[in-house]
PDB file of C-alpha atoms in Angstrom:
ATOM      1  CA  MET A   1     -22.187   8.074 244.096  1.00  0.00           C
ATOM      2  CA  ASP A   2     -21.257  11.365 244.230  1.00  0.00           C
ATOM      3  CA  ILE A   3     -22.509  13.870 241.044  1.00  0.00           C
ATOM      4  CA  ASP A   4     -18.892  12.853 239.670  1.00  0.00           C
ATOM      5  CA  ASP A   5     -19.953   9.138 239.336  1.00  0.00           C
ATOM      6  CA  TRP A   6     -22.638  10.107 237.736  1.00  0.00           C
ATOM      7  CA  ALA A   7     -21.235  12.196 234.960  1.00  0.00           C
ATOM      8  CA  ARG A   8     -18.897   9.757 234.160  1.00  0.00           C
ATOM      9  CA  VAL A   9     -21.511   7.347 233.658  1.00  0.00           C
ATOM     10  CA  VAL A  10     -23.571  10.000 230.753  1.00  0.00           C
ATOM     11  CA  TRP A  11     -20.180  10.367 229.527  1.00  0.00           C
ATOM     12  CA  ASP A  12     -18.835   7.025 229.213  1.00  0.00           C
ATOM     13  CA  TYR A  13     -22.106   5.703 227.575  1.00  0.00           C
ATOM     14  CA  HIS A  14     -21.834   8.039 224.393  1.00  0.00           C
ATOM     15  CA  HIS A  15     -18.183   7.098 223.702  1.00  0.00           C
ATOM     16  CA  VAL A  16     -18.586   4.014 221.338  1.00  0.00           C
ATOM     17  CA  HIS A  17     -14.978   2.433 221.419  1.00  0.00           C
ATOM     18  CA  HIS A  18     -14.742   1.757 217.683  1.00  0.00           C
ATOM     19  CA  ALA A  19     -11.072   1.246 216.310  1.00  0.00           C
ATOM     20  CA  LEU A  20      -9.302   3.084 213.606  1.00  0.00           C
ATOM     21  CA  ALA A  21     -10.013   0.308 210.490  1.00  0.00           C
ATOM     22  CA  LYS A  22      -8.997   1.087 207.160  1.00  0.00           C
ATOM     23  CA  ALA A  23     -11.635   3.320 205.420  1.00  0.00           C
ATOM     24  CA  ASP A  24     -11.974   5.279 202.520  1.00  0.00           C
ATOM     25  CA  CYS A  25     -12.074   8.197 203.860  1.00  0.00           C
ATOM     26  CA  VAL A  26     -12.392  10.513 206.945  1.00  0.00           C
ATOM     27  CA  ILE A  27     -15.362  12.684 207.168  1.00  0.00           C
ATOM     28  CA  ALA A  28     -15.043  15.375 209.731  1.00  0.00           C
ATOM     29  CA  LEU A  29     -18.064  16.720 210.867  1.00  0.00           C
ATOM     30  CA  GLY A  30     -18.953  20.148 211.351  1.00  0.00           C
ATOM     31  CA  SER A  31     -19.110  22.212 214.817  1.00  0.00           C
ATOM     32  CA  HIS A  32     -17.396  25.334 216.690  1.00  0.00           C
ATOM     33  CA  ASP A  33     -14.492  22.980 217.766  1.00  0.00           C
ATOM     34  CA  THR A  34     -11.484  23.506 215.277  1.00  0.00           C
ATOM     35  CA  ARG A  35     -10.096  20.306 218.154  1.00  0.00           C
ATOM     36  CA  VAL A  36     -12.157  17.856 215.715  1.00  0.00           C
ATOM     37  CA  ALA A  37     -10.606  19.374 212.344  1.00  0.00           C
ATOM     38  CA  GLU A  38      -7.147  17.963 214.535  1.00  0.00           C
ATOM     39  CA  ARG A  39      -8.838  14.636 214.554  1.00  0.00           C
ATOM     40  CA  GLY A  40     -10.053  14.853 211.578  1.00  0.00           C
ATOM     41  CA  ALA A  41      -6.091  15.399 210.169  1.00  0.00           C
ATOM     42  CA  GLU A  42      -4.462  13.252 212.437  1.00  0.00           C
ATOM     43  CA  VAL A  43      -7.067  10.500 211.045  1.00  0.00           C
ATOM     44  CA  PHE A  44      -5.787  10.922 208.104  1.00  0.00           C
ATOM     45  CA  LEU A  45      -2.251  11.341 208.535  1.00  0.00           C
ATOM     46  CA  GLY A  46      -2.189   8.565 210.217  1.00  0.00           C
ATOM     47  CA  GLY A  47      -2.994   6.230 206.985  1.00  0.00           C
ATOM     48  CA  TRP A  48      -6.285   5.100 207.752  1.00  0.00           C
ATOM     49  CA  ALA A  49      -7.840   6.550 205.323  1.00  0.00           C
ATOM     50  CA  PRO A  50      -6.885   8.706 201.201  1.00  0.00           C
ATOM     51  CA  LEU A  51      -9.883  11.201 201.786  1.00  0.00           C
ATOM     52  CA  LEU A  52     -10.542  13.494 203.741  1.00  0.00           C
ATOM     53  CA  VAL A  53     -14.473  15.321 203.389  1.00  0.00           C
ATOM     54  CA  CYS A  54     -15.227  18.019 206.155  1.00  0.00           C
ATOM     55  CA  SER A  55     -18.372  18.922 206.636  1.00  0.00           C
ATOM     56  CA  GLY A  56     -20.817  22.213 207.487  1.00  0.00           C
ATOM     57  CA  HIS A  57     -22.194  24.940 207.353  1.00  0.00           C
ATOM     58  CA  LEU A  58     -22.749  27.371 209.881  1.00  0.00           C
ATOM     59  CA  GLY A  59     -24.562  25.928 213.527  1.00  0.00           C
ATOM     60  CA  GLY A  60     -26.230  27.460 216.196  1.00  0.00           C
ATOM     61  CA  LEU A  61     -23.152  28.347 217.166  1.00  0.00           C
ATOM     62  CA  THR A  62     -20.886  28.702 214.809  1.00  0.00           C
ATOM     63  CA  SER A  63     -23.163  31.350 213.149  1.00  0.00           C
ATOM     64  CA  GLY A  64     -22.356  34.570 215.726  1.00  0.00           C
ATOM     65  CA  MET A  65     -18.399  33.164 215.508  1.00  0.00           C
ATOM     66  CA  TRP A  66     -17.263  32.925 212.578  1.00  0.00           C
ATOM     67  CA  THR A  67     -18.044  34.004 209.043  1.00  0.00           C
ATOM     68  CA  ARG A  68     -16.708  31.239 206.436  1.00  0.00           C
ATOM     69  CA  SER A  69     -18.428  27.612 206.924  1.00  0.00           C
ATOM     70  CA  GLU A  70     -16.941  25.211 209.394  1.00  0.00           C
ATOM     71  CA  ALA A  71     -15.725  22.719 207.192  1.00  0.00           C
ATOM     72  CA  GLU A  72     -13.576  25.989 204.877  1.00  0.00           C
ATOM     73  CA  ILE A  73     -12.014  25.913 208.655  1.00  0.00           C
ATOM     74  CA  PHE A  74     -12.349  22.603 209.631  1.00  0.00           C
ATOM     75  CA  ALA A  75      -9.964  22.364 205.937  1.00  0.00           C
ATOM     76  CA  ASP A  76      -7.668  24.971 206.472  1.00  0.00           C
ATOM     77  CA  VAL A  77      -7.392  23.582 210.385  1.00  0.00           C
ATOM     78  CA  ALA A  78      -6.383  20.253 208.310  1.00  0.00           C
ATOM     79  CA  VAL A  79      -4.234  21.344 205.813  1.00  0.00           C
ATOM     80  CA  GLY A  80      -2.101  23.444 209.051  1.00  0.00           C
ATOM     81  CA  ARG A  81      -1.130  19.597 210.065  1.00  0.00           C
ATOM     82  CA  GLY A  82       0.013  17.893 207.263  1.00  0.00           C
ATOM     83  CA  VAL A  83      -3.198  17.098 204.519  1.00  0.00           C
ATOM     84  CA  PRO A  84      -2.880  18.111 201.451  1.00  0.00           C
ATOM     85  CA  ARG A  85      -5.302  19.812 199.978  1.00  0.00           C
ATOM     86  CA  GLU A  86      -6.069  17.687 196.661  1.00  0.00           C
ATOM     87  CA  ARG A  87      -6.964  15.178 200.073  1.00  0.00           C
ATOM     88  CA  ILE A  88     -10.002  17.697 200.158  1.00  0.00           C
ATOM     89  CA  LEU A  89     -13.340  17.567 199.780  1.00  0.00           C
ATOM     90  CA  ILE A  90     -15.656  20.610 201.620  1.00  0.00           C
ATOM     91  CA  GLU A  91     -19.288  19.716 201.899  1.00  0.00           C
ATOM     92  CA  SER A  92     -20.297  23.694 203.401  1.00  0.00           C
ATOM     93  CA  ARG A  93     -24.001  23.197 202.726  1.00  0.00           C
ATOM     94  CA  SER A  94     -25.059  21.249 205.607  1.00  0.00           C
ATOM     95  CA  THR A  95     -26.650  22.834 208.971  1.00  0.00           C
ATOM     96  CA  ASN A  96     -27.153  20.044 211.244  1.00  0.00           C
ATOM     97  CA  THR A  97     -26.084  15.991 212.314  1.00  0.00           C
ATOM     98  CA  GLY A  98     -27.971  14.270 209.846  1.00  0.00           C
ATOM     99  CA  GLU A  99     -27.283  17.083 206.669  1.00  0.00           C
ATOM    100  CA  ASN A 100     -23.703  16.236 207.560  1.00  0.00           C
ATOM    101  CA  VAL A 101     -24.409  12.651 206.799  1.00  0.00           C
ATOM    102  CA  ASP A 102     -27.081  13.249 203.685  1.00  0.00           C
ATOM    103  CA  PHE A 103     -24.692  16.015 202.463  1.00  0.00           C
ATOM    104  CA  SER A 104     -21.609  14.287 202.312  1.00  0.00           C
ATOM    105  CA  ARG A 105     -22.962  11.457 200.859  1.00  0.00           C
ATOM    106  CA  GLN A 106     -24.284  13.311 198.060  1.00  0.00           C
ATOM    107  CA  LEU A 107     -20.516  14.601 197.309  1.00  0.00           C
ATOM    108  CA  LEU A 108     -18.821  11.239 197.014  1.00  0.00           C
ATOM    109  CA  ALA A 109     -21.528  10.114 194.788  1.00  0.00           C
ATOM    110  CA  GLU A 110     -20.875  13.320 192.464  1.00  0.00           C
ATOM    111  CA  SER A 111     -17.854  13.065 193.201  1.00  0.00           C
ATOM    112  CA  GLY A 112     -17.267   9.193 191.456  1.00  0.00           C
ATOM    113  CA  ILE A 113     -15.496   8.283 195.096  1.00  0.00           C
ATOM    114  CA  PRO A 114     -17.587   4.839 196.099  1.00  0.00           C
ATOM    115  CA  VAL A 115     -18.013   4.570 199.773  1.00  0.00           C
ATOM    116  CA  ARG A 116     -18.050   1.898 201.934  1.00  0.00           C
ATOM    117  CA  ARG A 117     -16.203   2.846 205.125  1.00  0.00           C
ATOM    118  CA  ALA A 118     -15.977   5.755 206.397  1.00  0.00           C
ATOM    119  CA  ILE A 119     -13.993   6.974 209.701  1.00  0.00           C
ATOM    120  CA  ALA A 120     -16.430   9.617 211.100  1.00  0.00           C
ATOM    121  CA  VAL A 121     -14.870  12.012 213.363  1.00  0.00           C
ATOM    122  CA  GLN A 122     -17.205  14.856 215.639  1.00  0.00           C
ATOM    123  CA  LYS A 123     -17.148  15.701 219.430  1.00  0.00           C
ATOM    124  CA  PRO A 124     -16.913  12.891 222.607  1.00  0.00           C
ATOM    125  CA  TYR A 125     -19.319  13.569 223.980  1.00  0.00           C
ATOM    126  CA  MET A 126     -20.782  13.488 219.931  1.00  0.00           C
ATOM    127  CA  GLU A 127     -20.291  10.381 218.702  1.00  0.00           C
ATOM    128  CA  ARG A 128     -23.246   8.233 219.816  1.00  0.00           C
ATOM    129  CA  ARG A 129     -25.762  10.245 218.442  1.00  0.00           C
ATOM    130  CA  THR A 130     -22.621  10.608 214.992  1.00  0.00           C
ATOM    131  CA  LEU A 131     -23.015   6.415 214.733  1.00  0.00           C
ATOM    132  CA  ALA A 132     -27.149   6.653 215.029  1.00  0.00           C
ATOM    133  CA  THR A 133     -27.130   9.414 212.938  1.00  0.00           C
ATOM    134  CA  PHE A 134     -25.330   7.691 209.956  1.00  0.00           C
ATOM    135  CA  GLN A 135     -27.145   4.210 210.139  1.00  0.00           C
ATOM    136  CA  GLN A 136     -30.195   5.769 210.155  1.00  0.00           C
ATOM    137  CA  ARG A 137     -28.767   8.482 207.313  1.00  0.00           C
ATOM    138  CA  TRP A 138     -26.581   6.013 205.374  1.00  0.00           C
ATOM    139  CA  PRO A 139     -27.143   1.829 206.180  1.00  0.00           C
ATOM    140  CA  ASP A 140     -25.562   0.593 204.006  1.00  0.00           C
ATOM    141  CA  LEU A 141     -21.903   2.040 205.061  1.00  0.00           C
ATOM    142  CA  GLU A 142     -19.376   0.919 207.588  1.00  0.00           C
ATOM    143  CA  VAL A 143     -18.830   3.710 209.698  1.00  0.00           C
ATOM    144  CA  LEU A 144     -15.887   3.524 212.868  1.00  0.00           C
ATOM    145  CA  VAL A 145     -16.305   6.990 214.875  1.00  0.00           C
ATOM    146  CA  THR A 146     -13.863   8.404 216.682  1.00  0.00           C
ATOM    147  CA  SER A 147     -13.055  11.517 218.482  1.00  0.00           C
TER     148      SER A 147
END
């Protein structure tokens, strides 16, 4: 195997290959890559869930790039794609994946929104990490991961 073959093995390992199913919400985990917000909007607009949660403050990369939170920027991207602003919740405190999960869970609970299944949206190379984080931080939630 050459380096490209080995790179493909690693790349493929990160994907969890979940099929989408109806859920209570979509959670777009913040990052520097607004394609995550685009995918979150696509999943929402596909009718997979009635609510989009945009999660993220500023992280290691975005603190030098942006002056507003990742969640606010993601929400603007989603609205630009056609998601009604009133169907978006913004969690703008988290600075890492664990906090994305914890603070989104807290926001949904405080908003009186029961969640049994969620669709988490993240970058492709973060799928497995996202799944593992949700399983540790919110074990009673059924989470489907997409990118």
